[in-house]
Short mmCIF file of C-alpha atoms in Angstrom, two decimals:
data_model
loop_
_atom_site.label_atom_id
_atom_site.label_comp_id
_atom_site.label_asym_id
_atom_site.label_seq_id
_atom_site.Cartn_x
_atom_site.Cartn_y
_atom_site.Cartn_z
CA MET A 1097 17.14 20.92 -98.18
CA GLU A 1098 17.30 23.73 -95.77
CA ARG A 1099 17.20 27.37 -96.70
CA ARG A 1100 17.61 30.26 -94.34
CA SER A 1101 18.32 33.92 -94.88
CA LYS A 1102 20.62 36.22 -93.04
CA LYS A 1103 19.91 39.88 -92.57
CA ARG A 1104 22.67 42.40 -92.92
CA ALA A 1105 22.47 46.07 -92.22
CA SER A 1106 24.56 48.45 -94.26
CA VAL A 1107 26.84 51.06 -92.81
CA GLY A 1108 25.19 54.46 -92.44
CA ASP A 1109 21.65 55.61 -91.64
CA THR A 1110 19.83 53.47 -94.18
CA HIS A 1111 19.08 49.91 -93.23
CA ARG A 1112 19.17 47.63 -96.16
CA VAL A 1113 18.35 43.94 -95.89
CA ALA A 1114 20.02 41.47 -98.12
CA ALA A 1115 18.83 37.88 -98.15
CA VAL A 1116 21.53 35.26 -98.57
CA ALA A 1117 20.31 31.78 -99.35
CA VAL A 1118 22.19 28.95 -97.76
CA VAL A 1119 21.50 25.58 -99.40
CA HIS A 1120 22.30 22.33 -97.53
CA ASP A 1121 22.33 18.70 -98.50
CA ARG A 1122 18.77 17.57 -97.71
CA TYR A 1123 19.69 13.96 -97.12
CA TRP A 1124 22.62 14.56 -94.72
CA ALA A 1125 20.56 14.09 -91.52
CA ARG A 1126 19.30 10.73 -92.74
CA GLU A 1127 22.78 9.58 -93.53
CA LEU A 1128 24.00 10.79 -90.13
CA ARG A 1129 21.23 8.81 -88.39
CA SER A 1130 22.32 5.75 -90.39
CA ALA A 1131 25.90 6.16 -89.29
CA VAL A 1132 24.84 6.51 -85.63
CA PHE A 1133 22.57 3.46 -85.95
CA TYR A 1134 25.38 1.31 -87.33
CA GLY A 1135 27.84 2.54 -84.71
CA VAL A 1136 25.35 1.70 -81.91
CA LEU A 1137 24.52 -1.60 -83.58
CA LEU A 1138 28.16 -2.60 -83.74
CA PHE A 1139 28.71 -1.59 -80.14
CA GLY A 1140 25.68 -3.54 -78.89
CA MET A 1141 26.54 -6.67 -80.91
CA LEU A 1142 30.15 -6.66 -79.67
CA MET A 1143 29.11 -6.13 -76.05
CA LEU A 1144 26.50 -8.97 -76.27
CA LEU A 1145 28.94 -11.34 -77.92
CA ASP A 1146 31.73 -10.55 -75.47
CA TRP A 1147 29.37 -10.76 -72.45
CA GLY A 1148 27.93 -14.11 -73.66
CA LEU A 1149 31.05 -15.83 -74.78
CA VAL A 1150 33.92 -14.63 -72.64
CA GLY A 1151 32.66 -12.42 -69.86
CA LEU A 1152 32.70 -8.70 -70.34
CA THR A 1153 35.51 -6.60 -68.81
CA ALA A 1154 35.79 -2.83 -68.57
CA THR A 1155 38.89 -2.87 -70.81
CA ARG A 1156 37.10 -4.71 -73.61
CA ALA A 1157 33.97 -2.51 -73.21
CA VAL A 1158 36.17 0.56 -73.78
CA LEU A 1159 37.82 -1.12 -76.76
CA TRP A 1160 34.38 -1.94 -78.25
CA ALA A 1161 33.19 1.64 -77.64
CA ALA A 1162 36.31 2.99 -79.38
CA LEU A 1163 35.72 0.70 -82.32
CA ALA A 1164 32.07 1.89 -82.61
CA VAL A 1165 33.16 5.54 -82.48
CA LEU A 1166 35.76 4.85 -85.18
CA LEU A 1167 32.98 3.37 -87.36
CA LEU A 1168 30.82 6.37 -86.66
CA ILE A 1169 33.61 8.75 -87.75
CA ILE A 1170 34.20 6.76 -90.93
CA LEU A 1171 30.54 6.55 -91.90
CA THR A 1172 29.52 10.17 -91.06
CA PRO A 1173 29.25 12.03 -94.34
CA PRO A 1174 30.41 15.65 -94.68
CA ARG A 1175 27.69 18.24 -94.59
CA VAL A 1176 27.66 19.99 -97.98
CA SER A 1177 26.32 23.51 -98.28
CA ALA A 1178 26.42 26.34 -100.81
CA GLU A 1179 26.41 30.01 -100.05
CA ASN A 1180 27.66 33.23 -101.79
CA GLY A 1181 29.50 31.54 -104.66
CA GLY A 1182 31.15 28.98 -102.42
CA LEU A 1183 30.74 25.27 -101.67
CA ASP A 1184 31.54 23.90 -98.22
CA ALA A 1185 31.93 20.41 -96.91
CA ARG A 1186 32.17 20.07 -93.15
CA GLY A 1187 33.05 16.72 -91.72
CA LEU A 1188 33.61 15.68 -88.06
CA VAL A 1189 37.33 16.37 -88.27
CA SER A 1190 37.69 18.52 -91.40
CA HIS A 1191 36.32 21.59 -93.26
CA HIS A 1192 36.93 22.26 -96.92
CA HIS A 1193 35.81 25.27 -98.94
CA VAL A 1194 36.05 26.11 -102.65
CA ARG A 1195 34.88 29.21 -104.49
CA THR A 1196 32.61 28.01 -107.34
CA ASP A 1197 32.91 31.39 -109.13
CA GLN A 1198 36.71 31.02 -109.13
CA LEU A 1199 37.11 27.38 -110.16
CA ALA A 1200 40.43 26.47 -111.76
CA ALA A 1201 39.93 22.73 -112.38
CA VAL A 1202 37.26 20.09 -112.07
CA ARG A 1203 38.00 16.41 -112.40
CA MET A 1204 36.46 13.07 -111.60
CA SER A 1205 38.73 10.83 -109.57
CA GLU A 1206 39.32 7.29 -110.73
CA GLY A 1207 38.84 4.39 -108.36
CA VAL A 1208 36.23 2.38 -106.62
CA ALA A 1209 34.29 5.33 -105.27
CA GLU A 1210 33.54 8.08 -107.72
CA ARG A 1211 34.54 11.52 -106.39
CA LEU A 1212 34.30 14.98 -107.91
CA VAL A 1213 37.42 17.06 -107.21
CA LEU A 1214 37.05 20.84 -107.36
CA SER A 1215 39.98 23.26 -107.16
CA ASP A 1216 39.78 27.04 -107.11
CA THR A 1217 42.27 29.77 -107.93
CA SER A 1218 43.10 30.56 -104.27
CA GLY A 1219 44.23 26.96 -103.59
CA GLY A 1220 40.94 25.64 -102.15
CA ARG A 1221 40.21 22.01 -102.85
CA LEU A 1222 36.98 20.05 -102.26
CA VAL A 1223 36.44 16.36 -102.82
CA LEU A 1224 32.74 15.55 -103.14
CA ASP A 1225 30.57 12.51 -103.81
CA PRO A 1226 28.68 13.32 -107.07
CA ARG A 1227 25.55 11.62 -105.68
CA VAL A 1228 25.16 14.65 -103.37
CA LEU A 1229 24.74 16.89 -106.41
CA VAL A 1230 22.49 14.34 -108.15
CA THR A 1231 20.08 14.23 -105.14
CA ASN A 1232 20.27 17.96 -104.38
CA PRO A 1233 19.40 20.02 -107.49
CA LEU A 1234 19.84 23.32 -105.63
CA LEU A 1235 23.46 22.43 -104.73
CA TRP A 1236 24.04 21.46 -108.32
CA HIS A 1237 22.55 24.75 -109.53
CA GLU A 1238 24.94 26.69 -107.29
CA LEU A 1239 27.95 24.74 -108.63
CA ASP A 1240 26.74 25.03 -112.22
CA GLN A 1241 26.23 28.79 -111.96
CA GLY A 1242 29.65 29.26 -110.39
CA ALA A 1243 31.34 27.12 -113.03
CA ARG A 1244 29.72 29.20 -115.75
CA ARG A 1245 31.03 32.37 -114.15
CA SER A 1246 34.48 30.78 -113.86
CA LEU A 1247 34.39 29.82 -117.52
CA GLU A 1248 33.37 33.40 -118.50
CA GLN A 1249 36.21 34.85 -116.40
CA GLY A 1250 38.68 32.41 -117.87
CA THR A 1251 39.75 30.80 -114.56
CA LEU A 1252 38.28 27.38 -115.34
CA ARG A 1253 40.84 25.76 -117.59
CA SER A 1254 39.90 22.10 -117.32
CA GLY A 1255 36.84 20.13 -116.36
CA MET A 1256 33.91 21.32 -118.45
CA PRO A 1257 33.46 17.83 -120.00
CA VAL A 1258 33.24 16.43 -116.48
CA LEU A 1259 30.56 18.95 -115.55
CA GLU A 1260 28.67 18.28 -118.79
CA ARG A 1261 28.60 14.52 -118.05
CA LEU A 1262 27.40 15.28 -114.55
CA ARG A 1263 24.77 17.71 -115.94
CA VAL A 1264 23.43 14.93 -118.27
CA ARG A 1265 23.32 12.47 -115.32
CA ILE A 1266 21.45 14.94 -113.13
CA ASP A 1267 18.96 15.81 -115.91
CA ALA A 1268 18.31 12.05 -116.57
CA GLU A 1269 17.72 11.50 -112.80
CA ALA A 1270 15.28 14.43 -112.71
CA TRP A 1271 13.36 13.10 -115.72
CA ARG A 1272 13.20 9.67 -114.09
CA GLY A 1273 11.81 11.23 -110.96
CA ILE A 1274 9.17 13.19 -112.93
CA LEU A 1275 8.15 10.07 -114.82
CA ARG A 1276 8.05 8.02 -111.55
CA VAL A 1277 5.84 10.59 -109.81
CA SER A 1278 3.49 10.90 -112.79
CA GLY A 1279 3.18 7.10 -113.09
CA MET A 1280 4.62 6.95 -116.61
CA GLU A 1281 7.68 4.95 -115.73
#
């Protein structure tokens, strides 16, 4: 979890400082290191196998490097952050933003990998792994507060049961963590 504040001066003679908290996924760097490790491991293994079995050529070395980079791109998780009523997910090749205080719909996608799909009233769409919210309570808090504002404003028309299930899951994980740390598990 990384927090930083930005200072903004107002127009005019008075200088007012407003602190804006930016909350990031605290496990993103670890997952990025894992993606790089697996990419390098694949490249090294392919190079060793090719060199030992066939005899390495420059063409095949470039092919193995491209394959390792492709694996790196696939495994690199998006960096999720929350700031000023918005949730961002920045990947290597994409950037998605959704206003949490203007949510229109929230749903959980069906399939092998569980994904939370958030849509706002201005057409923004964000697909997110719910585990990011489970492991980062401050990100969850930002989403939850924004969803409550959206519900109060009447923009959130569907998805509150999904958020309630996620809230129960996050609370259960927090309690398990507390019990684990206190030795009562």
